[in-house]
Amino acid sequence: MIAEDQSETIEFLSDPATYGLRSGKVETIETHGAFVFLAGERAYKLKRAVKFEYMDFSTVDRRRAVCETEILVNRRTAPEIYLGVMAVVRIASGNLALNAPDTSLEDSDIVDWVVEMVRFEDDSLFDRMAEQGRLTTEVMTALADQIVQFHGDAEVRPDMGGCAAHRAVIDTNHKQFLRFLGTVFDKNLAESVTKAAREELERCGGEIERRREAGLVRHCHGDMHLRNIFMFKGVPTLFDAIEFDEKIACVDVLYDLAFLLMDLIERGLTDIANQLFNRYLSHVAIPDLWRMDGLKCLPLFLSCRAGIRAHVNASTAAAQTDDGAGQEYIRKARKYLAAAARYLESPSPYVVAVGGLSGVGKSALAGWLSPKLGRAPGALWLRSDVVRKRLLGKDPLENLGPEAYLSEVNELVYRTMLEMVERAVRAGQSVVVDAVFAREDERLQVASGARLAGADFEGLWLEAPREELTRRIRNRRDDASDATVDVLERQLKYDLGKLGWIAVDASGSAEKTRETAHKALEGWLDS
């Protein structure tokens, strides 16, 4: 609901002369909660005078408060971007002007408030980078690392979150769906999403509460999707965090991440979503394996995020004056509601183990399989090289000495991976396990553990000639594996025992290996 007429302020902020610009024009970006005016090297954000159940900017005082909060919460991640709050005032002539916050003002002079920001290039926004195919593995690795650090530093809020908070999200989503029945949403689909979400909350509510009690409800971002991330000085940077409601911002860290995962998936970027998911978990779940249990909550978290996106797009459609734009927002709203339903489906989990000697291409195949296996955002990818280094407190690209490969360390790595497999499967997540698996007992244990936890299991044993393995090892660059040709020579002397896994010829191209693996796992993979 629109609470005040801001047309005069919008016209004023749309005028280049307001900012002392002699030429050019002011670009305007509209969202459901704000107008952003791009003027020269600055951006000015005006809160819309609207009142929704989940967001109230209906008075000048409220808009000032949320502007000030916006500065505080976003300086956590983008301190060089958020400059301050400015007042839109009426001067003696009756015209409007922008005043710095330290200027003495009478309340009667203040018309509205804006957030002043440093402007950055649109092409640095992650949604643009996604459209242009620039979200590389390196970029997503850096983004995951930034999010892990942000969540780790965020204020713990045990007074927020939990089952009550998620119940409120489901209820709010449902009320918003009802506003647009017939015009935007199908009644049966909206009702089924709400019913399934409530049932899912009952199923995973205990884990949600355990996570809150363990300190995983924190003052997070709250609106972490691609358009609220940009590349600044070569570093992925979060901005535009939720400022108007702590209940939305103070959430489980996995629920915070779920918005970004959902955004990537709905853009068709499932491979990238899976990369982000696995990099994040490789930080937070080793050695804190109990955090794997939170994957049980992920379908609900993804569904709630898609539901929010659905009704926000419906609200935005209703505010459009251009019919074409309105229809596009309606299309998006329906798409997100369908996604909210899809995330609550419960496919059975799978575990695929990929074994073979060093240089055979295990990780190349495992990384390709992971986004295609199981429920969103794809399978957990457990790479022994990465697990080993995380257990030892090292970066995956850091080379380790021989002491890191002693038998007791090897046993710890395999035990850890086995426990992670079992926890992930019990939480409903599929897993790809990537290790040499040279010993028969290791292969038997991972198969048994996966099946006992409730997953279907398949093992793939990759093979290639010695000369090809040697060539690949010598050509490796920037890889988590520390294997050398000497290591390979020792492996070639192993007694592998009875394999019992599907043999895959990996001597040719990566595409040929993938084709063979796809046939071996027929019916398990999303194309």
mmCIF file of N, CA and C in Angstrom, residues 31-35 46-48:
data_model
loop_
_atom_site.group_PDB
_atom_site.id
_atom_site.type_symbol
_atom_site.label_atom_id
_atom_site.label_comp_id
_atom_site.label_asym_id
_atom_site.label_seq_id
_atom_site.Cartn_x
_atom_site.Cartn_y
_atom_site.Cartn_z
ATOM 1 N N THR A 31 12.640 -0.611 -7.270
ATOM 2 C CA THR A 31 12.382 -1.907 -6.657
ATOM 3 C C THR A 31 11.071 -1.797 -5.887
ATOM 4 N N HIS A 32 10.650 -2.893 -5.274
ATOM 5 C CA HIS A 32 9.381 -2.845 -4.541
ATOM 6 C C HIS A 32 9.488 -1.985 -3.296
ATOM 7 N N GLY A 33 10.727 -1.670 -2.857
ATOM 8 C CA GLY A 33 10.889 -0.904 -1.625
ATOM 9 C C GLY A 33 11.649 0.393 -1.766
ATOM 10 N N ALA A 34 12.151 0.714 -2.963
ATOM 11 C CA ALA A 34 12.995 1.906 -3.076
ATOM 12 C C ALA A 34 13.089 2.387 -4.512
ATOM 13 N N PHE A 35 13.524 3.657 -4.629
ATOM 14 C CA PHE A 35 13.982 4.223 -5.891
ATOM 15 C C PHE A 35 15.469 4.505 -5.715
ATOM 16 N N LEU A 46 16.156 6.310 -2.225
ATOM 17 C CA LEU A 46 14.973 6.837 -1.546
ATOM 18 C C LEU A 46 14.044 5.672 -1.228
ATOM 19 N N LYS A 47 13.682 5.519 0.037
ATOM 20 C CA LYS A 47 12.739 4.470 0.406
ATOM 21 C C LYS A 47 11.342 4.827 -0.107
ATOM 22 N N ARG A 48 10.674 3.873 -0.699
ATOM 23 C CA ARG A 48 9.285 4.089 -1.109
ATOM 24 C C ARG A 48 8.403 4.274 0.127
#
